[in-house]
Amino acid sequence: MQSNTACSEEERYKVRKLEITDKNKGFMELLQQLTVCNSVSDNEFQKRFEELKLYGDDHVICVIEDATSSKIVATGSVFIERKFIRSCGKVGHIEDVVVDSSARGMQLGKKVVDFLADHARLTGCYKVILDCSADNKAFYEKCGFKEKEIQMVKYFI
C-alpha cells in the first residue's frame, strides 16, 4: 500500500473538470502564464463558473491538480460549436491550454489535450480544432493535430 506522499505519477496528476475550489489552488495564476489575465474576485469567479456550468458538456474546462501540493498545474478548455453543415454536425474548439512552468516536460499538456479531444469525440464532434503559436506547432503535432489553413484575428480591445 502506498502512502499519500509516494503516489504514482498517474495518481499524482489526474485530469478532471474544473471545480469551484480550484481558484484557491492557483488556477488563475496558471492562466497568467498563458496570457493577460487580470485578478478576478471570488464573486466574479463564482459567477463565471456558474454561467459556464449551464452549458454542460458544450463547454468543459479541465485541470490537472498535483495531488502532493494541491496546486493546479495544467488546464485547458473545449467548447462545442453546433453547425448546420455536415448534417447539423458539431465541432470542438480547444482553447487556453497551459502547463505550469514548474511542471513542463511531464506530458501533462498532452494529457489535457487528449482529455479535451476525447470529450469532443464522445459528444459527437466530427472534428476538433485549435489555434496555436508557431512555437507550439510541434507539441500539437505530437498530440495528433496537423496544420491546416490560416488563423486571422480582429481585436476589439
mmCIF file of C-alpha atoms in Angstrom:
data_model
loop_
_atom_site.group_PDB
_atom_site.id
_atom_site.type_symbol
_atom_site.label_atom_id
_atom_site.label_comp_id
_atom_site.label_asym_id
_atom_site.label_seq_id
_atom_site.Cartn_x
_atom_site.Cartn_y
_atom_site.Cartn_z
ATOM 1 C CA MET A 1 0.000 0.000 0.000
ATOM 2 C CA GLN A 2 1.357 3.395 -0.989
ATOM 3 C CA SER A 3 1.382 6.400 1.281
ATOM 4 C CA ASN A 4 -0.001 9.751 0.150
ATOM 5 C CA THR A 5 3.500 11.136 -0.312
ATOM 6 C CA ALA A 6 4.600 8.287 -2.563
ATOM 7 C CA CYS A 7 1.769 8.112 -5.056
ATOM 8 C CA SER A 8 2.323 7.090 -8.656
ATOM 9 C CA GLU A 9 2.555 9.673 -11.451
ATOM 10 C CA GLU A 10 -0.885 8.515 -12.648
ATOM 11 C CA GLU A 11 -2.419 9.133 -9.216
ATOM 12 C CA ARG A 12 -0.491 12.369 -8.698
ATOM 13 C CA TYR A 13 -1.627 14.017 -11.958
ATOM 14 C CA LYS A 14 -5.246 13.149 -12.755
ATOM 15 C CA VAL A 15 -7.244 15.142 -15.295
ATOM 16 C CA ARG A 16 -10.625 16.291 -14.035
ATOM 17 C CA LYS A 17 -13.180 19.016 -14.646
ATOM 18 C CA LEU A 18 -12.702 22.430 -13.060
ATOM 19 C CA GLU A 19 -14.180 22.765 -9.566
ATOM 20 C CA ILE A 20 -15.217 25.972 -7.795
ATOM 21 C CA THR A 21 -12.440 25.494 -5.206
ATOM 22 C CA ASP A 22 -9.729 25.481 -7.900
ATOM 23 C CA LYS A 23 -9.455 29.272 -7.780
ATOM 24 C CA ASN A 24 -7.753 28.849 -4.406
ATOM 25 C CA LYS A 25 -5.400 26.234 -5.857
ATOM 26 C CA GLY A 26 -3.653 28.571 -8.300
ATOM 27 C CA PHE A 27 -5.970 28.274 -11.315
ATOM 28 C CA MET A 28 -5.957 31.994 -12.134
ATOM 29 C CA GLU A 29 -2.195 32.278 -11.591
ATOM 30 C CA LEU A 30 -1.716 29.392 -14.007
ATOM 31 C CA LEU A 31 -3.758 31.208 -16.671
ATOM 32 C CA GLN A 32 -1.471 34.221 -16.183
ATOM 33 C CA GLN A 33 1.365 32.071 -17.571
ATOM 34 C CA LEU A 34 -0.626 31.827 -20.821
ATOM 35 C CA THR A 35 -1.881 35.349 -21.477
ATOM 36 C CA VAL A 36 -3.134 38.585 -19.956
ATOM 37 C CA CYS A 37 -5.280 37.533 -17.039
ATOM 38 C CA ASN A 38 -6.167 40.198 -14.510
ATOM 39 C CA SER A 39 -7.174 39.291 -11.000
ATOM 40 C CA VAL A 40 -10.720 38.043 -10.588
ATOM 41 C CA SER A 41 -12.622 38.324 -7.303
ATOM 42 C CA ASP A 42 -14.098 35.243 -5.688
ATOM 43 C CA ASN A 43 -17.554 36.570 -6.565
ATOM 44 C CA GLU A 44 -16.612 37.113 -10.249
ATOM 45 C CA PHE A 45 -15.072 33.650 -10.398
ATOM 46 C CA GLN A 46 -18.176 32.040 -8.903
ATOM 47 C CA LYS A 47 -20.496 33.891 -11.310
ATOM 48 C CA ARG A 48 -18.473 32.838 -14.361
ATOM 49 C CA PHE A 49 -18.145 29.272 -13.049
ATOM 50 C CA GLU A 50 -21.938 29.003 -12.609
ATOM 51 C CA GLU A 51 -22.538 30.581 -16.016
ATOM 52 C CA LEU A 52 -20.239 28.088 -17.761
ATOM 53 C CA LYS A 53 -21.796 25.209 -15.817
ATOM 54 C CA LEU A 54 -25.106 25.961 -17.587
ATOM 55 C CA TYR A 55 -23.502 24.920 -20.891
ATOM 56 C CA GLY A 56 -22.999 21.371 -19.586
ATOM 57 C CA ASP A 57 -20.939 19.246 -21.969
ATOM 58 C CA ASP A 58 -20.865 22.073 -24.532
ATOM 59 C CA HIS A 59 -18.154 23.886 -22.538
ATOM 60 C CA VAL A 60 -15.680 21.945 -20.435
ATOM 61 C CA ILE A 61 -12.644 23.246 -18.582
ATOM 62 C CA CYS A 62 -10.322 20.565 -17.305
ATOM 63 C CA VAL A 63 -7.455 20.819 -14.867
ATOM 64 C CA ILE A 64 -4.674 18.672 -13.519
ATOM 65 C CA GLU A 65 -4.095 19.068 -9.809
ATOM 66 C CA ASP A 66 -0.807 17.949 -8.323
ATOM 67 C CA ALA A 67 -2.069 15.647 -5.562
ATOM 68 C CA THR A 68 1.065 16.211 -3.486
ATOM 69 C CA SER A 69 0.782 20.021 -3.392
ATOM 70 C CA SER A 70 -2.951 20.567 -4.141
ATOM 71 C CA LYS A 71 -1.862 23.024 -6.848
ATOM 72 C CA ILE A 72 -3.420 23.274 -10.313
ATOM 73 C CA VAL A 73 -0.535 22.612 -12.708
ATOM 74 C CA ALA A 74 -2.312 22.301 -16.072
ATOM 75 C CA THR A 75 -5.561 23.345 -17.699
ATOM 76 C CA GLY A 76 -7.384 23.632 -20.991
ATOM 77 C CA SER A 77 -10.909 24.027 -22.293
ATOM 78 C CA VAL A 78 -13.100 22.839 -25.137
ATOM 79 C CA PHE A 79 -16.350 24.281 -26.340
ATOM 80 C CA ILE A 80 -18.705 22.626 -28.773
ATOM 81 C CA GLU A 81 -19.995 24.594 -31.750
ATOM 82 C CA ARG A 82 -23.280 23.376 -33.225
ATOM 83 C CA LYS A 83 -23.442 23.805 -37.005
ATOM 84 C CA PHE A 84 -25.869 23.400 -39.873
ATOM 85 C CA ILE A 85 -23.207 21.974 -42.174
ATOM 86 C CA ARG A 86 -22.260 18.308 -42.076
ATOM 87 C CA SER A 87 -25.813 17.253 -41.239
ATOM 88 C CA CYS A 88 -26.068 19.614 -38.283
ATOM 89 C CA GLY A 89 -22.665 18.471 -37.111
ATOM 90 C CA LYS A 90 -20.610 19.674 -34.158
ATOM 91 C CA VAL A 91 -17.035 20.958 -33.916
ATOM 92 C CA GLY A 92 -14.901 21.092 -30.784
ATOM 93 C CA HIS A 93 -12.699 24.142 -30.209
ATOM 94 C CA ILE A 94 -9.765 23.678 -27.833
ATOM 95 C CA GLU A 95 -8.592 26.811 -26.031
ATOM 96 C CA ASP A 96 -6.401 28.043 -23.177
ATOM 97 C CA VAL A 97 -4.071 25.056 -22.789
ATOM 98 C CA VAL A 98 -1.285 25.823 -20.332
ATOM 99 C CA VAL A 99 1.050 23.828 -18.094
ATOM 100 C CA ASP A 100 2.747 25.411 -15.094
ATOM 101 C CA SER A 101 6.367 26.281 -15.836
ATOM 102 C CA SER A 102 7.479 24.036 -12.948
ATOM 103 C CA ALA A 103 5.647 21.000 -14.402
ATOM 104 C CA ARG A 104 6.546 21.147 -18.097
ATOM 105 C CA GLY A 105 8.112 18.161 -19.803
ATOM 106 C CA MET A 106 5.981 15.617 -17.927
ATOM 107 C CA GLN A 107 3.385 15.072 -20.688
ATOM 108 C CA LEU A 108 0.704 16.963 -18.738
ATOM 109 C CA GLY A 109 -0.151 19.152 -21.728
ATOM 110 C CA LYS A 110 -0.693 16.032 -23.815
ATOM 111 C CA LYS A 111 -2.949 14.598 -21.090
ATOM 112 C CA VAL A 112 -5.037 17.794 -21.145
ATOM 113 C CA VAL A 113 -5.288 17.904 -24.954
ATOM 114 C CA ASP A 114 -6.146 14.193 -25.145
ATOM 115 C CA PHE A 115 -8.874 14.652 -22.495
ATOM 116 C CA LEU A 116 -10.382 17.595 -24.380
ATOM 117 C CA ALA A 117 -10.181 15.903 -27.798
ATOM 118 C CA ASP A 118 -11.768 12.751 -26.360
ATOM 119 C CA HIS A 119 -14.560 14.854 -24.882
ATOM 120 C CA ALA A 120 -15.221 16.414 -28.303
ATOM 121 C CA ARG A 121 -15.237 12.990 -29.974
ATOM 122 C CA LEU A 122 -17.506 11.455 -27.332
ATOM 123 C CA THR A 123 -20.015 14.305 -27.650
ATOM 124 C CA GLY A 124 -20.327 13.654 -31.388
ATOM 125 C CA CYS A 125 -17.982 16.211 -32.919
ATOM 126 C CA TYR A 126 -16.747 15.391 -36.401
ATOM 127 C CA LYS A 127 -13.516 17.314 -35.717
ATOM 128 C CA VAL A 128 -11.702 19.279 -33.055
ATOM 129 C CA ILE A 129 -9.654 22.359 -33.893
ATOM 130 C CA LEU A 130 -7.371 24.811 -32.128
ATOM 131 C CA ASP A 131 -5.174 27.814 -32.779
ATOM 132 C CA CYS A 132 -1.593 27.921 -31.589
ATOM 133 C CA SER A 133 1.624 29.851 -31.964
ATOM 134 C CA ALA A 134 4.341 28.644 -34.321
ATOM 135 C CA ASP A 135 6.378 27.794 -31.205
ATOM 136 C CA ASN A 136 3.709 25.290 -30.099
ATOM 137 C CA LYS A 137 3.131 23.661 -33.506
ATOM 138 C CA ALA A 138 5.421 20.673 -32.826
ATOM 139 C CA PHE A 139 3.702 19.974 -29.495
ATOM 140 C CA TYR A 140 0.254 19.816 -31.097
ATOM 141 C CA GLU A 141 1.570 17.659 -33.923
ATOM 142 C CA LYS A 142 2.719 15.184 -31.249
ATOM 143 C CA CYS A 143 -0.882 15.268 -29.990
ATOM 144 C CA GLY A 144 -2.146 14.204 -33.440
ATOM 145 C CA PHE A 145 -3.067 17.605 -34.892
ATOM 146 C CA LYS A 146 -1.938 18.845 -38.290
ATOM 147 C CA GLU A 147 -1.549 22.308 -39.705
ATOM 148 C CA LYS A 148 -4.457 23.490 -41.842
ATOM 149 C CA GLU A 149 -5.204 26.890 -43.316
ATOM 150 C CA ILE A 150 -4.525 30.247 -41.631
ATOM 151 C CA GLN A 151 -5.804 31.910 -38.470
ATOM 152 C CA MET A 152 -6.995 35.512 -38.606
ATOM 153 C CA VAL A 153 -7.912 37.779 -35.701
ATOM 154 C CA LYS A 154 -9.554 41.122 -35.096
ATOM 155 C CA TYR A 155 -9.289 42.538 -31.575
ATOM 156 C CA PHE A 156 -11.896 44.881 -30.117
ATOM 157 C CA ILE A 157 -9.947 45.941 -27.015
#
